mmCIF file of C-alpha atoms and ligand atoms in Angstrom:
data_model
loop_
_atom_site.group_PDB
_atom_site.id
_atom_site.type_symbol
_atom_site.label_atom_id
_atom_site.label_comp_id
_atom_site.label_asym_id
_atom_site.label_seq_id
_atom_site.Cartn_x
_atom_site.Cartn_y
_atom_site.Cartn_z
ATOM 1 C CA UNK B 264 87.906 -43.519 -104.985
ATOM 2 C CA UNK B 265 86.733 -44.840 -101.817
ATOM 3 C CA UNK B 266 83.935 -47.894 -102.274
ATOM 4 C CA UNK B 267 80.246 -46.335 -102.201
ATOM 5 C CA UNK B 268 77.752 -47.120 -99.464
ATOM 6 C CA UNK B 269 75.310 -44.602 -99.530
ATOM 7 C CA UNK B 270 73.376 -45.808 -102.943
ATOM 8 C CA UNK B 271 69.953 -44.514 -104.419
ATOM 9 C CA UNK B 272 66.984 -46.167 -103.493
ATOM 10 C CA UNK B 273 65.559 -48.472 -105.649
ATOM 11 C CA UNK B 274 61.958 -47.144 -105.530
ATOM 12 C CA UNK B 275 64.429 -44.050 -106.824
ATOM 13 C CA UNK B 276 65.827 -46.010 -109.684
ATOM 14 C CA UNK B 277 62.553 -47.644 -110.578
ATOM 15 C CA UNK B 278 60.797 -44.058 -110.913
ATOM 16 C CA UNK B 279 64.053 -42.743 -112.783
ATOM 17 C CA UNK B 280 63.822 -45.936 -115.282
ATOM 18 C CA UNK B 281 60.009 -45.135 -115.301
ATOM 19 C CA UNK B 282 60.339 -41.498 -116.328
ATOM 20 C CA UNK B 283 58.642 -40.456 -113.225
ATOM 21 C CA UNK B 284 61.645 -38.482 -111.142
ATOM 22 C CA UNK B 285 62.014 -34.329 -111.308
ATOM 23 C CA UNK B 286 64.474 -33.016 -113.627
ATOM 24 C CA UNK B 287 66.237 -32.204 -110.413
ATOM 25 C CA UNK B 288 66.396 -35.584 -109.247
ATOM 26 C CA UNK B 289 66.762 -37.227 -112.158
ATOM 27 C CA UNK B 290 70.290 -35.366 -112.421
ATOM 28 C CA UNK B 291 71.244 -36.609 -109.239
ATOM 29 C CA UNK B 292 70.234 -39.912 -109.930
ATOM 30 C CA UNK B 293 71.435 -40.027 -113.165
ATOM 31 C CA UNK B 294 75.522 -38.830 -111.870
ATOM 32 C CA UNK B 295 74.895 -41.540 -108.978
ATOM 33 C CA UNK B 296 74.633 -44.076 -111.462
ATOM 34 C CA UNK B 297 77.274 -42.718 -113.613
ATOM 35 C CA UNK B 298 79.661 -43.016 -110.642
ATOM 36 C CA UNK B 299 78.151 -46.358 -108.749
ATOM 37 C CA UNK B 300 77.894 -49.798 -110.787
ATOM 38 C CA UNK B 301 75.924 -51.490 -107.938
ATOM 39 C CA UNK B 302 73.174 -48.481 -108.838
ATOM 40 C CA UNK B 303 74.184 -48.831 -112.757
ATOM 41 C CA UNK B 304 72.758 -52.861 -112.764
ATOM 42 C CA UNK B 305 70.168 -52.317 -110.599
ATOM 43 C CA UNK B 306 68.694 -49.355 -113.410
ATOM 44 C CA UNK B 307 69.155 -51.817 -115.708
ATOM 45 C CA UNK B 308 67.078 -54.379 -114.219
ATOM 46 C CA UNK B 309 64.714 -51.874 -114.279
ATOM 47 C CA UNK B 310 65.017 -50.635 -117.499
ATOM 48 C CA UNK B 311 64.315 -54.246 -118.996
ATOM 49 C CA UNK B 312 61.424 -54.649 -117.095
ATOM 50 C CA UNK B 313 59.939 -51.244 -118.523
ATOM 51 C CA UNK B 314 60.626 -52.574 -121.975
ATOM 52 C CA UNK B 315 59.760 -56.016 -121.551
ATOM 53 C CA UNK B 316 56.182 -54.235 -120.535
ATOM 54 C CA UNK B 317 56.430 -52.032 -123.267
ATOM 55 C CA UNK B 318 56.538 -55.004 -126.038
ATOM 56 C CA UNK B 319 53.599 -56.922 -124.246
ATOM 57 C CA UNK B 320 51.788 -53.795 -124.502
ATOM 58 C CA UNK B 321 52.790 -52.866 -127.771
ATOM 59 C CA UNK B 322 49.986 -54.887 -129.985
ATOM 60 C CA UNK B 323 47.378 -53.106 -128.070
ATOM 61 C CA UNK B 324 45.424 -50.558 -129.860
ATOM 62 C CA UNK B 325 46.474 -47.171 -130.177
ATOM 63 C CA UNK B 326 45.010 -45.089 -127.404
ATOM 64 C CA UNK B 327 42.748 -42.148 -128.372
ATOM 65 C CA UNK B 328 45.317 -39.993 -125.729
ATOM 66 C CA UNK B 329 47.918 -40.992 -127.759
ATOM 67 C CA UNK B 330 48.463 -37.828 -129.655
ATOM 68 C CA UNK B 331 47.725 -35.774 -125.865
ATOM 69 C CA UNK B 332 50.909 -38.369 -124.340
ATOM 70 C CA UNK B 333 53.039 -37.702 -127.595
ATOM 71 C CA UNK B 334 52.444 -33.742 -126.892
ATOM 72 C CA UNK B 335 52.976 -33.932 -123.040
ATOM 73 C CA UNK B 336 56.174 -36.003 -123.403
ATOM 74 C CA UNK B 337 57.580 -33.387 -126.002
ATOM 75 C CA UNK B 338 56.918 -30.884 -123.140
ATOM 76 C CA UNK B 339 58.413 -33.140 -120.346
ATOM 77 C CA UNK B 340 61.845 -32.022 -119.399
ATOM 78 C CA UNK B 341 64.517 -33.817 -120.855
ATOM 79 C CA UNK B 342 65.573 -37.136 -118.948
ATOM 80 C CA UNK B 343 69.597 -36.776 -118.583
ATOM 81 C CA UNK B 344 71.692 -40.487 -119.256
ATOM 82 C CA UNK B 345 74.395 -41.912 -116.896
ATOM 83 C CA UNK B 346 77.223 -41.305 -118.411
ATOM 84 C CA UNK B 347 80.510 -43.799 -117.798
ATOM 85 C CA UNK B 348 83.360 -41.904 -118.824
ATOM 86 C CA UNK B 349 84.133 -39.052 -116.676
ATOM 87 C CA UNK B 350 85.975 -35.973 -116.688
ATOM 88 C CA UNK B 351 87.502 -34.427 -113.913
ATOM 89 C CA UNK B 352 85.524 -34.589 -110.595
ATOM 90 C CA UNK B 353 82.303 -34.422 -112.592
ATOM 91 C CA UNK B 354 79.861 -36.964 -113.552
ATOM 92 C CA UNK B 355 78.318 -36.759 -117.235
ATOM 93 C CA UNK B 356 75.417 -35.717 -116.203
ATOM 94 C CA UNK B 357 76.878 -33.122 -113.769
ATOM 95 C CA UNK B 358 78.790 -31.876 -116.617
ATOM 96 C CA UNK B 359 75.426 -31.412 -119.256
ATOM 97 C CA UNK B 360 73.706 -29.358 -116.439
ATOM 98 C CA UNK B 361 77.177 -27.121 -116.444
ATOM 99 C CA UNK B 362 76.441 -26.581 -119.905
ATOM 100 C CA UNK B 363 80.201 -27.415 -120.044
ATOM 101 C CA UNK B 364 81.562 -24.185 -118.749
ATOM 102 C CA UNK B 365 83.339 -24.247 -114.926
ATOM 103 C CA UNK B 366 81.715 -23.837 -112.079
ATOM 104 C CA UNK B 367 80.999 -20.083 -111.247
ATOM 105 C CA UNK B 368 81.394 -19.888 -107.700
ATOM 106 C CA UNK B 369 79.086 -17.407 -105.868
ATOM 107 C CA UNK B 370 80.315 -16.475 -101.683
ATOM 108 C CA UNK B 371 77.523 -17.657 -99.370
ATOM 109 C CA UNK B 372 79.916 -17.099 -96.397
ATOM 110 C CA UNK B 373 82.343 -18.973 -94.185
ATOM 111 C CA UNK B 374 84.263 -19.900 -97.403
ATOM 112 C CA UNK B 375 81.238 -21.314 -98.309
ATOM 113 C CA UNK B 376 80.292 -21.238 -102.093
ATOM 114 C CA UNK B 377 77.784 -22.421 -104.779
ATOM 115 C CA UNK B 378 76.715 -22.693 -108.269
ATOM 116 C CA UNK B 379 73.038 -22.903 -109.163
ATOM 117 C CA UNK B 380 73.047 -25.118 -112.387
ATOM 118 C CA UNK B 381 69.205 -24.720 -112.756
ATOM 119 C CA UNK B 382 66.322 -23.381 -110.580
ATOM 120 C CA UNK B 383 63.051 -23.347 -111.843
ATOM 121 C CA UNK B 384 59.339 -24.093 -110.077
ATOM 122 C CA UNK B 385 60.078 -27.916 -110.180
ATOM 123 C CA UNK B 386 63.139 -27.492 -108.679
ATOM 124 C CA UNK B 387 66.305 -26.536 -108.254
ATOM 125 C CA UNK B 388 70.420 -28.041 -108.854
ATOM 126 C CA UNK B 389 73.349 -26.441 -107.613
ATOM 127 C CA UNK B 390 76.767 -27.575 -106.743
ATOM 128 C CA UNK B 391 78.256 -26.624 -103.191
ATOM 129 C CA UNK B 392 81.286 -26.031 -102.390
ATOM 130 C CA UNK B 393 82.267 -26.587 -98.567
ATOM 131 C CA UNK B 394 85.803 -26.000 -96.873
ATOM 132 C CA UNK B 395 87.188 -28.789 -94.525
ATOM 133 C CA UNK B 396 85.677 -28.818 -91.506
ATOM 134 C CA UNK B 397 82.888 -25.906 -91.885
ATOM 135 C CA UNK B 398 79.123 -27.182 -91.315
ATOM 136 C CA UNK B 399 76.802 -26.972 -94.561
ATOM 137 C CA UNK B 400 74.473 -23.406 -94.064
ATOM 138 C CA UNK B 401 71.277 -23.834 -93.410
ATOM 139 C CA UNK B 402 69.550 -23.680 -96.927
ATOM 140 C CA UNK B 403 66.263 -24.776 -95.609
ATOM 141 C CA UNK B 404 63.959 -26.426 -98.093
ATOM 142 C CA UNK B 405 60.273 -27.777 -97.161
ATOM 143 C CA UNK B 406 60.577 -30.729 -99.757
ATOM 144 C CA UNK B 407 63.513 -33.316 -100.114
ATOM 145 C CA UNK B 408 67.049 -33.085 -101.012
ATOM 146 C CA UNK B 409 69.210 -34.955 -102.719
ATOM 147 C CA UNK B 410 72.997 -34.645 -102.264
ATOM 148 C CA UNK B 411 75.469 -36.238 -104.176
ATOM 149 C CA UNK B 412 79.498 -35.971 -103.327
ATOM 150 C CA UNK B 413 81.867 -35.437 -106.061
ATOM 151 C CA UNK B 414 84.941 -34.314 -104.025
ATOM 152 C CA UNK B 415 85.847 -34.864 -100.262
ATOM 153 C CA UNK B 416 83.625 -35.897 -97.612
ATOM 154 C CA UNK B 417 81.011 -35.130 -95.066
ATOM 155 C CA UNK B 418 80.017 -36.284 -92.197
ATOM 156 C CA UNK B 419 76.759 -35.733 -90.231
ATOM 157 C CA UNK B 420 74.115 -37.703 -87.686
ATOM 158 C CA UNK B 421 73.359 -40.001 -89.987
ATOM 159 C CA UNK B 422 76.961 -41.150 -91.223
ATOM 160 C CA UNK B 423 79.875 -40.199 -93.334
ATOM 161 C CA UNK B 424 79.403 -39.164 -97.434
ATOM 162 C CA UNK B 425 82.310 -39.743 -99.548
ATOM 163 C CA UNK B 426 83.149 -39.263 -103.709
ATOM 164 C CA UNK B 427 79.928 -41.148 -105.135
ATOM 165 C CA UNK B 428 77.595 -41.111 -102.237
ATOM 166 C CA UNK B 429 74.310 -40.118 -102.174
ATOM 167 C CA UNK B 430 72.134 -38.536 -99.338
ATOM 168 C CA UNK B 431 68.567 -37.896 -98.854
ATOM 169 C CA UNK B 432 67.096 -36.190 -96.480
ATOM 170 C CA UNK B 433 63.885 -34.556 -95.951
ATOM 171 C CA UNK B 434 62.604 -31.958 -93.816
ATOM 172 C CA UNK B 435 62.410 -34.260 -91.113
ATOM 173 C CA UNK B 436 65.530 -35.503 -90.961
ATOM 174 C CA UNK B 437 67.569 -33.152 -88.553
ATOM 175 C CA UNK B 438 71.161 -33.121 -89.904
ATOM 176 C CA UNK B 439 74.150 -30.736 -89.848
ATOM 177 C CA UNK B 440 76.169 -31.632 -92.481
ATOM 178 C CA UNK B 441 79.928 -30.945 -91.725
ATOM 179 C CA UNK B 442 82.710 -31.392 -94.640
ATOM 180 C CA UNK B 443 85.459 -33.559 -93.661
ATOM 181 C CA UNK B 444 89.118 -32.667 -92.780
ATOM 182 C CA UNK B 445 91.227 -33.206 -96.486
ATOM 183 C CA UNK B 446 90.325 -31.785 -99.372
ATOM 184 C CA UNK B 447 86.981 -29.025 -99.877
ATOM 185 C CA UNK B 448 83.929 -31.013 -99.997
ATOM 186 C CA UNK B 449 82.131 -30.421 -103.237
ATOM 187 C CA UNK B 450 78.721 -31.597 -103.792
ATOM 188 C CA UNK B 451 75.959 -31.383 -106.111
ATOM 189 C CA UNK B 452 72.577 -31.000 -104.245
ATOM 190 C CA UNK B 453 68.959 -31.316 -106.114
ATOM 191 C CA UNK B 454 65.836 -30.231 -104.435
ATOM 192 C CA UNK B 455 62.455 -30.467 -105.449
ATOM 193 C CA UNK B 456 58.899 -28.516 -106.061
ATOM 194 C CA UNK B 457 57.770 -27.060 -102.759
ATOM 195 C CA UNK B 458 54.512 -28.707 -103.025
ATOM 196 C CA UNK B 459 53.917 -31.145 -106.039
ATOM 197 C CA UNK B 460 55.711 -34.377 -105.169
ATOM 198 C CA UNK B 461 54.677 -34.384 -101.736
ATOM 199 C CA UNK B 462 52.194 -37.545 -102.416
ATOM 200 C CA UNK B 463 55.288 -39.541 -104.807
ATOM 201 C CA UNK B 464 57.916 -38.818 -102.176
ATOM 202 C CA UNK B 465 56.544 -40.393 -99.286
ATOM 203 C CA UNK B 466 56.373 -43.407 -101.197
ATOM 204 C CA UNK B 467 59.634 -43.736 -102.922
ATOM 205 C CA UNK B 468 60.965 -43.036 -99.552
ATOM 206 C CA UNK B 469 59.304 -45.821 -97.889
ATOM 207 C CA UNK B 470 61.764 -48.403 -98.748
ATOM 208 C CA UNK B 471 64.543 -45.749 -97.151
ATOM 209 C CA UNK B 472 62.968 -44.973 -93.876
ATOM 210 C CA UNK B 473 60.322 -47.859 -93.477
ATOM 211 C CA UNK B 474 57.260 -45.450 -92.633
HETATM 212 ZN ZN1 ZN H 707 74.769 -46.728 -105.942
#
């Protein structure tokens, strides 16, 4: 595998440590990780911090919301794990949202496939599967997108992706994203809620794009 360069953010991996990521993202995250040990200490820096606040916190008294928090976190979407060991092309986490079954590939055209994982009104995963050289279709999105690579390579405005790099672009950034010569790009690509992150996004992307 070719070294990493396009990592997650860490205002990403903070809010992923934090709890505070859609399920959508947190599965991209969470296969970045599993694939990137630059990304993998940098949660865990985070992670220690979150429970180094929990224990300060932890003589406090009990909250009157507590039982409301216990109830909305047994609601909240499950949080997928990195996950170290990996199988074939696909990260751990990749593999939970497969439900362990193979992809099943559905024509978008121009050779063009994909395989929608989960879709739901927070968001949506689906792996992509792109012949060399033919541009990524136009699956226009009004939020942000995450894009991970788990086999070949792309290349658009912005740089080249390879096996373990992560892209995210919102609907700002103009990009045409064309898969490299070699083997079929295949990526997994997590979008978000049309409308309910738009005030958390802007901020966790500050770090990327310095607005
Ligand atoms: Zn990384």
């Amino acid at each position: 595998m070719s070294a990493i360069t396009h990592h997650t953010p860490d205002a990403m991996l903070a809010a992923y440590a934090a709890g505070n990521l859609p399920h959508a993202f947190a599965v991209a995250v969470a296969s970045h990780v599993s694939l990137c040990t630059q990304c993998r200490v940098a949660l865990e820096a985070h992670q220690s911090v979150g429970g180094a606040i929990l224990e300060e916190t932890g003589a406090v008294a009990v909250s009157s919301n507590l039982k409301d928090d216990i109830l909305a976190q047994l609601d909240a979407p499950f949080t997928p794990e990195p996950v170290y060991d990996r199988k074939g092309i696909y990260p751990g986490p990749v593999m939970e949202a497969m439900k362990g079954r193979a992809p099943r590939w559905k024509k978008l055209g121009l050779g063009v496939r994909q395989d929608i994982l989960s879709e739901d009104a927070n968001g949506s995963v689906r792996l992509l599967y792109i012949p060399p050289g033919q541009a990524v279709p136009d699956h226009s999105h009004s939020g942000l997108e995450l894009t991970l690579v788990l086999q070949g390579s792309f290349s658009d405005a912005t740089g080249r992706f390879g096996v373990g790099d992560i892209e995210i672009a919102d609907e700002d950034l103009e990009h045409t994203p064309v898969a490299d010569e070699g083997d079929a790009c295949i990526c997994l690509a997590a979008t978000d809620a049309r409308l309910r992150f738009r005030g958390l996004m802007p901020r966790l992307l500050q770090p990327v794009f310095r607005i």
